[in-house]
mmCIF file of C-alpha atoms in Angstrom:
data_model
loop_
_atom_site.group_PDB
_atom_site.id
_atom_site.type_symbol
_atom_site.label_atom_id
_atom_site.label_comp_id
_atom_site.label_asym_id
_atom_site.label_seq_id
_atom_site.Cartn_x
_atom_site.Cartn_y
_atom_site.Cartn_z
ATOM 1 C CA TRP A 1 -32.736 -4.693 43.019
ATOM 2 C CA GLU A 2 -29.540 -3.301 44.553
ATOM 3 C CA LEU A 3 -28.687 -1.701 41.263
ATOM 4 C CA ASN A 4 -31.989 0.281 41.055
ATOM 5 C CA LEU A 5 -31.720 1.436 44.892
ATOM 6 C CA ILE A 6 -27.903 1.801 45.556
ATOM 7 C CA TRP A 7 -28.217 5.466 44.971
ATOM 8 C CA VAL A 8 -31.127 5.968 47.304
ATOM 9 C CA LYS A 9 -29.080 4.234 49.953
ATOM 10 C CA SER A 10 -26.693 6.935 49.744
ATOM 11 C CA SER A 11 -29.208 9.475 50.503
ATOM 12 C CA SER A 12 -30.851 8.272 53.585
ATOM 13 C CA HIS A 13 -28.931 5.588 55.642
ATOM 14 C CA LEU A 14 -32.125 3.627 55.536
ATOM 15 C CA ILE A 15 -31.725 1.078 53.041
ATOM 16 C CA GLU A 16 -28.982 -0.991 54.948
ATOM 17 C CA SER A 17 -26.421 -0.548 57.499
ATOM 18 C CA ARG A 18 -22.785 -0.790 56.639
ATOM 19 C CA SER A 19 -22.331 -4.389 58.155
ATOM 20 C CA ARG A 20 -21.254 -7.023 56.022
ATOM 21 C CA GLY A 21 -23.059 -10.107 55.030
ATOM 22 C CA PRO A 22 -27.009 -10.739 54.434
ATOM 23 C CA ALA A 23 -27.731 -11.608 58.184
ATOM 24 C CA LYS A 24 -26.621 -8.048 59.438
ATOM 25 C CA CYS A 25 -28.458 -6.122 56.763
ATOM 26 C CA HIS A 26 -31.017 -3.932 57.878
ATOM 27 C CA PHE A 27 -33.528 -2.224 55.531
ATOM 28 C CA SER A 28 -35.903 0.429 55.739
ATOM 29 C CA SER A 29 -38.984 0.383 53.775
ATOM 30 C CA PHE A 30 -42.903 0.794 53.194
ATOM 31 C CA THR A 31 -44.704 -2.124 51.691
ATOM 32 C CA MET A 32 -47.889 -1.220 50.153
ATOM 33 C CA THR A 33 -49.562 -4.351 51.792
ATOM 34 C CA GLU A 34 -48.972 -3.022 55.382
ATOM 35 C CA PRO A 35 -51.882 -1.950 57.027
ATOM 36 C CA LEU A 36 -52.032 2.005 57.634
ATOM 37 C CA SER A 37 -52.767 1.626 61.283
ATOM 38 C CA LYS A 38 -49.467 -0.294 61.736
ATOM 39 C CA ILE A 39 -47.496 2.589 59.547
ATOM 40 C CA GLN A 40 -49.190 5.340 61.690
ATOM 41 C CA GLU A 41 -48.197 3.515 65.011
ATOM 42 C CA VAL A 42 -44.714 3.320 63.718
ATOM 43 C CA ASP A 43 -44.516 7.028 62.690
ATOM 44 C CA ALA A 44 -45.985 8.179 65.856
ATOM 45 C CA LYS A 45 -43.303 6.033 67.656
ATOM 46 C CA ASN A 46 -40.561 7.325 65.612
ATOM 47 C CA ALA A 47 -41.671 11.289 65.982
ATOM 48 C CA ALA A 48 -41.592 10.567 69.701
ATOM 49 C CA GLU A 49 -38.429 9.411 69.871
ATOM 50 C CA GLU A 50 -36.997 12.222 67.380
ATOM 51 C CA CYS A 51 -38.608 14.945 69.597
ATOM 52 C CA SER A 52 -37.140 13.691 72.727
ATOM 53 C CA PRO A 53 -33.590 14.095 74.325
ATOM 54 C CA PRO A 54 -31.176 11.349 74.895
ATOM 55 C CA THR A 55 -31.972 8.805 77.443
ATOM 56 C CA GLN A 56 -29.177 8.093 80.068
ATOM 57 C CA GLU A 57 -28.008 5.072 78.082
ATOM 58 C CA GLU A 58 -27.812 6.920 75.021
ATOM 59 C CA GLN A 59 -26.000 9.924 76.703
ATOM 60 C CA VAL A 60 -23.301 7.224 78.107
ATOM 61 C CA PHE A 61 -22.939 5.830 74.554
ATOM 62 C CA ILE A 62 -22.523 9.397 73.143
ATOM 63 C CA ASP A 63 -19.907 10.269 75.812
ATOM 64 C CA ASN A 64 -17.921 7.134 75.428
ATOM 65 C CA ALA A 65 -17.971 7.599 71.520
ATOM 66 C CA MET A 66 -16.949 11.066 71.603
ATOM 67 C CA ALA A 67 -14.124 10.012 74.082
ATOM 68 C CA ASP A 68 -13.015 7.031 71.759
ATOM 69 C CA ALA A 69 -12.953 9.425 69.042
ATOM 70 C CA GLN A 70 -10.694 12.093 70.759
ATOM 71 C CA VAL A 71 -12.672 14.760 69.223
ATOM 72 C CA ASP A 72 -13.900 18.309 70.802
ATOM 73 C CA PRO A 73 -17.416 18.105 72.028
ATOM 74 C CA ALA A 74 -17.740 21.670 71.071
ATOM 75 C CA VAL A 75 -17.422 20.887 67.453
ATOM 76 C CA PHE A 76 -20.969 19.436 67.773
ATOM 77 C CA THR A 77 -24.279 20.833 69.011
ATOM 78 C CA PRO A 78 -26.592 18.532 71.413
ATOM 79 C CA THR A 79 -28.839 17.981 68.191
ATOM 80 C CA ASP A 80 -25.543 16.908 66.224
ATOM 81 C CA LYS A 81 -24.544 14.449 68.708
ATOM 82 C CA VAL A 82 -28.186 12.888 69.117
ATOM 83 C CA GLN A 83 -28.488 12.365 65.222
ATOM 84 C CA ILE A 84 -25.090 10.716 64.834
ATOM 85 C CA MET A 85 -25.929 8.446 67.809
ATOM 86 C CA ARG A 86 -29.375 7.617 66.536
ATOM 87 C CA GLY A 87 -28.045 7.289 62.846
ATOM 88 C CA TYR A 88 -25.710 4.712 63.257
ATOM 89 C CA GLN A 89 -27.700 2.543 66.049
ATOM 90 C CA THR A 90 -28.339 -0.230 63.571
ATOM 91 C CA TYR A 91 -24.868 -0.453 62.326
ATOM 92 C CA ASP A 92 -22.448 -3.331 63.240
ATOM 93 C CA PRO A 93 -20.211 -3.009 65.282
ATOM 94 C CA ARG A 94 -22.075 0.016 66.510
ATOM 95 C CA GLY A 95 -19.678 1.544 68.825
ATOM 96 C CA LYS A 96 -16.719 1.271 66.097
ATOM 97 C CA CYS A 97 -19.011 2.820 63.500
ATOM 98 C CA THR A 98 -20.240 5.749 65.500
ATOM 99 C CA THR A 99 -16.944 6.673 66.794
ATOM 100 C CA GLU A 100 -15.495 6.474 63.139
ATOM 101 C CA ALA A 101 -18.424 8.808 62.316
ATOM 102 C CA PHE A 102 -17.401 11.468 64.939
ATOM 103 C CA GLN A 103 -14.076 11.587 63.884
ATOM 104 C CA ASN A 104 -14.855 11.841 59.997
ATOM 105 C CA ILE A 105 -17.302 14.641 60.592
ATOM 106 C CA THR A 106 -14.690 16.519 62.793
ATOM 107 C CA THR A 107 -12.425 16.115 60.018
ATOM 108 C CA PHE A 108 -14.833 17.216 57.203
ATOM 109 C CA ARG A 109 -15.986 20.241 59.299
ATOM 110 C CA LYS A 110 -12.451 21.551 59.757
ATOM 111 C CA LYS A 111 -11.336 20.843 56.312
ATOM 112 C CA TYR A 112 -14.326 22.684 54.840
ATOM 113 C CA ARG A 113 -14.772 25.150 57.225
ATOM 114 C CA ALA A 114 -18.266 24.449 57.907
ATOM 115 C CA GLU A 115 -18.942 27.560 60.136
ATOM 116 C CA GLU A 116 -18.751 29.334 56.887
ATOM 117 C CA PHE A 117 -21.172 27.621 54.978
ATOM 118 C CA LEU A 118 -24.076 29.881 56.009
ATOM 119 C CA ARG A 119 -21.715 33.133 56.548
ATOM 120 C CA VAL A 120 -19.621 33.260 53.504
ATOM 121 C CA ARG A 121 -20.922 33.450 50.046
ATOM 122 C CA GLN A 122 -19.854 30.560 47.855
ATOM 123 C CA GLU A 123 -19.168 31.431 44.246
ATOM 124 C CA LYS A 124 -21.120 28.866 42.433
ATOM 125 C CA THR A 125 -24.084 28.506 44.864
ATOM 126 C CA GLU A 126 -26.785 30.036 42.700
ATOM 127 C CA VAL A 127 -25.871 28.068 39.543
ATOM 128 C CA TYR A 128 -25.364 24.941 41.526
ATOM 129 C CA LEU A 129 -28.700 25.198 43.488
ATOM 130 C CA ASP A 130 -30.889 26.529 40.733
ATOM 131 C CA LYS A 131 -29.511 25.061 37.650
ATOM 132 C CA VAL A 132 -27.398 21.934 38.401
ATOM 133 C CA TRP A 133 -28.880 20.084 41.262
ATOM 134 C CA CYS A 134 -32.552 21.732 41.663
ATOM 135 C CA GLU A 135 -34.634 21.165 44.807
ATOM 136 C CA TRP A 136 -37.840 22.347 46.145
ATOM 137 C CA ILE A 137 -38.846 22.932 49.834
ATOM 138 C CA TYR A 138 -42.330 22.596 50.976
ATOM 139 C CA PRO A 139 -44.383 22.796 54.316
ATOM 140 C CA PRO A 140 -44.455 20.349 56.824
ATOM 141 C CA ASP A 141 -46.412 17.434 57.814
ATOM 142 C CA LYS A 142 -48.547 17.155 60.807
ATOM 143 C CA TYR A 143 -45.433 16.171 62.784
ATOM 144 C CA GLY A 144 -43.134 19.154 61.532
ATOM 145 C CA HIS A 145 -41.138 17.364 58.987
ATOM 146 C CA ILE A 146 -40.740 19.502 55.822
ATOM 147 C CA HIS A 147 -40.907 17.969 52.327
ATOM 148 C CA VAL A 148 -37.879 18.061 50.077
ATOM 149 C CA ALA A 149 -38.674 17.212 46.170
ATOM 150 C CA MET A 150 -36.182 16.805 43.371
ATOM 151 C CA LYS A 151 -36.828 15.749 39.661
ATOM 152 C CA PHE A 152 -34.267 13.109 38.187
ATOM 153 C CA SER A 153 -34.716 14.357 34.673
ATOM 154 C CA GLU A 154 -33.498 17.853 35.770
ATOM 155 C CA LEU A 155 -30.193 17.036 37.032
ATOM 156 C CA ASP A 156 -27.427 18.519 34.892
ATOM 157 C CA ILE A 157 -24.968 15.612 35.050
ATOM 158 C CA GLY A 158 -22.633 17.340 32.474
ATOM 159 C CA ALA A 159 -22.308 20.372 34.715
ATOM 160 C CA LEU A 160 -21.907 17.936 37.932
ATOM 161 C CA GLU A 161 -19.003 16.201 36.270
ATOM 162 C CA LYS A 162 -17.146 19.528 35.539
ATOM 163 C CA LEU A 163 -17.296 20.317 39.219
ATOM 164 C CA GLU A 164 -14.073 19.411 41.414
ATOM 165 C CA ASP A 165 -14.717 17.031 44.156
ATOM 166 C CA GLU A 166 -13.847 19.482 47.057
ATOM 167 C CA GLU A 167 -16.075 22.156 45.169
ATOM 168 C CA LEU A 168 -18.956 19.977 44.582
ATOM 169 C CA THR A 169 -18.624 18.760 48.438
ATOM 170 C CA ARG A 170 -18.621 22.351 49.790
ATOM 171 C CA LEU A 171 -21.673 23.321 47.423
ATOM 172 C CA GLN A 172 -23.662 20.341 48.439
ATOM 173 C CA ALA A 173 -22.810 20.553 52.190
ATOM 174 C CA GLN A 174 -23.780 24.113 52.406
ATOM 175 C CA ARG A 175 -27.196 23.305 51.131
ATOM 176 C CA LEU A 176 -27.592 20.442 53.626
ATOM 177 C CA ALA A 177 -26.337 23.080 56.356
ATOM 178 C CA ALA A 178 -29.279 25.203 55.399
ATOM 179 C CA TYR A 179 -31.720 22.689 55.465
ATOM 180 C CA SER A 180 -30.414 21.764 59.150
ATOM 181 C CA GLN A 181 -30.837 25.608 60.199
ATOM 182 C CA TYR A 182 -34.103 25.645 58.699
ATOM 183 C CA LYS A 183 -35.353 22.764 60.616
ATOM 184 C CA ILE A 184 -33.437 24.061 63.897
ATOM 185 C CA LYS A 185 -35.167 27.414 63.310
ATOM 186 C CA ALA A 186 -38.714 25.797 62.959
ATOM 187 C CA SER A 187 -38.241 23.660 65.846
ATOM 188 C CA GLU A 188 -37.363 26.839 68.055
ATOM 189 C CA GLU A 189 -40.515 28.435 66.754
ATOM 190 C CA SER A 190 -42.676 25.234 67.337
ATOM 191 C CA GLY A 191 -40.979 24.378 70.578
ATOM 192 C CA VAL A 192 -40.811 20.495 69.052
ATOM 193 C CA GLN A 193 -37.574 19.145 68.012
ATOM 194 C CA ARG A 194 -37.249 17.937 64.385
ATOM 195 C CA TYR A 195 -34.113 17.348 62.681
ATOM 196 C CA LYS A 196 -35.589 15.167 59.711
ATOM 197 C CA HIS A 197 -37.340 15.823 56.661
ATOM 198 C CA THR A 198 -39.187 13.898 53.639
ATOM 199 C CA LEU A 199 -37.447 13.237 50.455
ATOM 200 C CA ILE A 200 -39.643 13.071 47.271
ATOM 201 C CA ILE A 201 -37.763 11.974 44.304
ATOM 202 C CA ASP A 202 -39.388 12.184 40.793
ATOM 203 C CA LEU A 203 -38.026 9.574 38.461
ATOM 204 C CA HIS A 204 -40.047 10.637 35.313
ATOM 205 C CA GLY A 205 -38.054 10.453 32.169
ATOM 206 C CA SER A 206 -35.366 8.594 34.023
ATOM 207 C CA GLY A 207 -35.771 5.446 31.919
ATOM 208 C CA MET A 208 -32.735 2.938 31.883
ATOM 209 C CA GLY A 209 -30.430 5.313 32.800
ATOM 210 C CA ILE A 210 -31.046 5.097 36.441
ATOM 211 C CA LEU A 211 -29.576 1.544 36.481
ATOM 212 C CA SER A 212 -26.055 2.583 35.367
ATOM 213 C CA GLY A 213 -23.823 5.017 33.634
ATOM 214 C CA LYS A 214 -22.748 8.467 34.662
ATOM 215 C CA LYS A 215 -26.082 9.602 36.088
ATOM 216 C CA LYS A 216 -26.149 6.899 38.707
ATOM 217 C CA LYS A 217 -22.681 7.538 39.632
ATOM 218 C CA MET A 218 -23.013 11.219 39.903
ATOM 219 C CA VAL A 219 -25.890 10.939 42.005
ATOM 220 C CA GLN A 220 -24.201 8.457 44.218
ATOM 221 C CA ARG A 221 -21.468 10.860 44.783
ATOM 222 C CA VAL A 222 -23.599 13.861 45.853
ATOM 223 C CA MET A 223 -25.738 11.607 48.010
ATOM 224 C CA ALA A 224 -23.032 10.401 49.912
ATOM 225 C CA ILE A 225 -21.988 13.797 51.295
ATOM 226 C CA GLY A 226 -25.584 13.731 52.962
ATOM 227 C CA SER A 227 -25.087 10.107 54.482
ATOM 228 C CA ASP A 228 -21.587 10.352 55.567
ATOM 229 C CA PHE A 229 -21.772 13.872 57.149
ATOM 230 C CA TYR A 230 -25.176 14.853 57.847
ATOM 231 C CA PRO A 231 -26.685 11.596 59.227
ATOM 232 C CA GLU A 232 -30.256 10.757 60.508
ATOM 233 C CA THR A 233 -31.833 13.487 58.416
ATOM 234 C CA ILE A 234 -34.322 11.614 56.353
ATOM 235 C CA TRP A 235 -38.166 10.716 57.747
ATOM 236 C CA LYS A 236 -39.321 9.254 54.668
ATOM 237 C CA ILE A 237 -38.590 9.034 51.040
ATOM 238 C CA TYR A 238 -41.260 8.809 48.219
ATOM 239 C CA VAL A 239 -40.310 7.584 44.969
ATOM 240 C CA ILE A 240 -42.858 8.659 42.269
ATOM 241 C CA ASN A 241 -43.131 8.150 38.694
ATOM 242 C CA ALA A 242 -40.843 5.135 39.211
ATOM 243 C CA PRO A 243 -40.364 2.984 35.857
ATOM 244 C CA PHE A 244 -41.841 -0.323 35.849
ATOM 245 C CA ILE A 245 -38.354 -2.108 36.027
ATOM 246 C CA PHE A 246 -37.566 0.036 39.155
ATOM 247 C CA ARG A 247 -41.036 -1.049 40.843
ATOM 248 C CA ALA A 248 -40.399 -4.675 39.920
ATOM 249 C CA ALA A 249 -37.086 -4.635 41.593
ATOM 250 C CA TRP A 250 -38.543 -3.186 44.708
ATOM 251 C CA GLY A 251 -41.059 -5.844 44.825
ATOM 252 C CA ILE A 252 -38.381 -8.456 45.052
ATOM 253 C CA ALA A 253 -36.635 -6.412 47.706
ATOM 254 C CA LYS A 254 -39.527 -6.104 49.978
ATOM 255 C CA ALA A 255 -39.312 -9.660 51.028
ATOM 256 C CA TRP A 256 -36.187 -8.492 53.055
ATOM 257 C CA VAL A 257 -37.878 -5.557 54.788
ATOM 258 C CA HIS A 258 -37.252 -5.206 58.451
ATOM 259 C CA PRO A 259 -40.563 -4.784 60.038
ATOM 260 C CA ILE A 260 -39.507 -2.008 62.528
ATOM 261 C CA THR A 261 -38.613 0.425 59.683
ATOM 262 C CA GLN A 262 -41.059 -0.750 57.006
ATOM 263 C CA ALA A 263 -42.736 2.936 56.828
ATOM 264 C CA LYS A 264 -39.703 4.794 55.482
ATOM 265 C CA ILE A 265 -39.353 3.861 51.541
ATOM 266 C CA ASN A 266 -42.539 4.534 49.379
ATOM 267 C CA VAL A 267 -42.000 3.428 45.770
ATOM 268 C CA LEU A 268 -45.350 4.641 43.789
ATOM 269 C CA GLY A 269 -46.408 4.992 40.412
ATOM 270 C CA ASN A 270 -48.280 8.412 39.706
ATOM 271 C CA PRO A 271 -48.099 11.678 42.165
ATOM 272 C CA SER A 272 -51.503 11.021 43.240
ATOM 273 C CA GLU A 273 -50.714 8.114 44.991
ATOM 274 C CA CYS A 274 -48.247 10.180 46.966
ATOM 275 C CA ALA A 275 -50.423 13.061 47.485
ATOM 276 C CA LYS A 276 -53.076 10.748 49.225
ATOM 277 C CA ARG A 277 -50.293 9.619 51.605
ATOM 278 C CA LEU A 278 -49.270 13.183 52.263
ATOM 279 C CA GLU A 279 -52.876 14.088 53.071
ATOM 280 C CA ILE A 280 -52.876 11.180 55.530
ATOM 281 C CA GLU A 281 -49.824 12.612 57.168
ATOM 282 C CA GLY A 282 -51.417 15.873 57.751
ATOM 283 C CA VAL A 283 -50.591 17.835 54.584
ATOM 284 C CA SER A 284 -53.541 20.229 53.676
ATOM 285 C CA LYS A 285 -54.665 20.540 50.341
ATOM 286 C CA ALA A 286 -53.375 24.144 50.057
ATOM 287 C CA ASN A 287 -49.799 23.147 51.008
ATOM 288 C CA MET A 288 -49.761 19.944 48.655
ATOM 289 C CA PRO A 289 -46.443 20.302 46.618
ATOM 290 C CA ASP A 290 -46.885 21.274 42.840
ATOM 291 C CA ILE A 291 -44.867 18.272 42.086
ATOM 292 C CA LEU A 292 -47.486 15.994 43.247
ATOM 293 C CA LYS A 293 -50.091 18.285 41.177
ATOM 294 C CA GLY A 294 -51.122 20.426 44.187
ATOM 295 C CA PRO A 295 -51.184 24.351 44.322
ATOM 296 C CA CYS A 296 -48.054 24.982 46.635
ATOM 297 C CA LYS A 297 -44.891 26.204 44.865
ATOM 298 C CA GLY A 298 -42.781 25.865 47.750
ATOM 299 C CA LYS A 299 -39.330 27.620 48.091
ATOM 300 C CA THR A 300 -36.215 26.780 46.175
ATOM 301 C CA SER A 301 -33.179 25.428 47.919
ATOM 302 C CA PHE A 302 -31.374 28.441 46.790
ATOM 303 C CA GLU A 303 -33.782 30.574 48.435
ATOM 304 C CA VAL A 304 -33.506 28.387 51.601
ATOM 305 C CA VAL A 305 -29.618 28.934 51.506
ATOM 306 C CA LYS A 306 -30.213 32.622 51.342
ATOM 307 C CA GLU A 307 -32.713 32.923 53.933
ATOM 308 C CA MET A 308 -30.658 30.801 56.415
ATOM 309 C CA THR A 309 -27.501 32.844 55.636
ATOM 310 C CA GLU A 310 -29.521 36.060 56.755
ATOM 311 C CA TYR A 311 -30.739 34.448 59.878
ATOM 312 C CA THR A 312 -27.520 33.149 60.822
ATOM 313 C CA LEU A 313 -25.816 36.327 60.446
ATOM 314 C CA ALA A 314 -28.519 38.159 62.277
ATOM 315 C CA LYS A 315 -28.225 35.781 65.273
ATOM 316 C CA ASP A 316 -24.354 36.276 64.912
ATOM 317 C CA ALA A 317 -24.932 40.174 65.439
ATOM 318 C CA GLU A 318 -27.492 39.503 68.261
ATOM 319 C CA ALA A 319 -25.003 37.370 69.940
ATOM 320 C CA LYS A 320 -22.185 39.914 69.448
ATOM 321 C CA GLU A 321 -24.554 43.026 70.479
ATOM 322 C CA ALA A 322 -25.262 40.909 73.442
ATOM 323 C CA GLU A 323 -21.808 40.230 74.473
ATOM 324 C CA GLU A 324 -20.827 43.869 74.101
ATOM 325 C CA GLY A 325 -23.776 44.925 76.202
ATOM 326 C CA ALA A 326 -22.417 42.280 78.844
ATOM 327 C CA GLU A 327 -18.911 43.687 78.598
ATOM 328 C CA ASN A 328 -20.090 47.450 78.895
ATOM 329 C CA GLN A 329 -22.282 46.431 81.867
ATOM 330 C CA ASP A 330 -19.129 44.790 83.649
ATOM 331 C CA GLN A 331 -17.105 48.173 82.764
ATOM 332 C CA ASP A 332 -20.006 50.286 84.237
ATOM 333 C CA GLN A 333 -19.933 48.368 87.421
ATOM 334 C CA GLU A 334 -16.319 48.313 87.772
ATOM 335 C CA ALA A 335 -16.483 52.031 87.367
ATOM 336 C CA ASN A 336 -19.354 52.487 89.608
ATOM 337 C CA SER A 337 -17.490 50.272 92.295
ATOM 338 C CA SER A 338 -14.458 52.699 91.851
ATOM 339 C CA THR A 339 -16.380 55.864 92.087
ATOM 340 C CA SER A 340 -17.976 54.415 95.366
ATOM 341 C CA ASP A 341 -14.705 53.533 96.766
ATOM 342 C CA LEU A 342 -13.239 57.070 96.057
ATOM 343 C CA GLY A 343 -16.542 58.591 97.607
ATOM 344 C CA ARG A 344 -15.878 56.641 100.580
ATOM 345 C CA ASP A 345 -12.419 57.661 100.888
ATOM 346 C CA ALA A 346 -13.438 61.221 100.699
ATOM 347 C CA VAL A 347 -16.096 60.838 103.324
ATOM 348 C CA ARG A 348 -13.605 59.656 105.427
ATOM 349 C CA GLY A 349 -11.163 62.106 104.532
ATOM 350 C CA GLY A 350 -13.588 64.935 105.028
ATOM 351 C CA ARG A 351 -14.361 63.709 108.638
ATOM 352 C CA ARG A 352 -10.667 63.833 109.572
ATOM 353 C CA THR A 353 -9.924 67.374 108.364
ATOM 354 C CA PRO A 354 -12.191 69.206 110.943
ATOM 355 C CA GLN A 355 -10.508 67.107 113.556
ATOM 356 C CA THR A 356 -7.074 68.199 112.443
ATOM 357 C CA THR A 357 -8.168 71.951 112.400
ATOM 358 C CA MET A 358 -9.400 71.804 115.833
ATOM 359 C CA LEU A 359 -6.282 70.730 117.077
#
């Protein structure tokens, strides 16, 4: 089963922690035999945690981890800090793993100039997002989690292999940065914090190639960028059109499923099973993804990158305008203050002049 799912692990931080030994492994999965009411109960609890600010205990943990990592807190947004802290809460040793995560993410952002991902055009962005590794974004569930879908059969492995490591990392990180900004924008509009999304993976046509070879290695390589540098972003994973051997292996793996996190991974047969689950999770028929035979075509990830780049640049312009306005206001106040001082001096001078004349 590990051969079947190792590449999924890289995408989600959900299959197991990076601890060593079977006693310390943590699995996140949905078992088809689990009562729906129990799954909904877990969903409600996890959704409530996601939209809540860090507790006092969590904040202390964040502060200590960042102090141990010796990183600049300004590099991370408040949401970044929460995601990293919660994303590594099942790791062992948790403190060390979280500290290393802060260090590694800081190094990554500086090396690849993460601030430019949604400000500076990447040369191969359109080709990569529309031709090499295609994904589609669909409307959210009842909690506000958007859906991201990919088709395993449409991955251009040959094109992926031709990309240098740094180039591939930059292109994939740009996509993930756009997804993060997309969720932030949606959270600002709804007033509810959401930093996770649901991933739908269509394995149609994957065959035995999913178990080994170049395709598996390339998928692992790309997924690792998300798991290492954009943790705690996955709400659920739906695997549809899973080959029989994949589902059989998953049936064995379910014996090690952790009960607290059992609502995360869904290994299904045909798309209609997934559509039924999404309906229960609040997705209307009009918003049902076309990958599940619904009418909603969604957006391509390239469209989302363009949209979020425009949004980011517009926010930058607003901030610059506000800053310039504040500077002009300060200058006006200084000028008014100087004028007032001169006026007072002139008044005082005018009162002295008649007295001098009279003398």
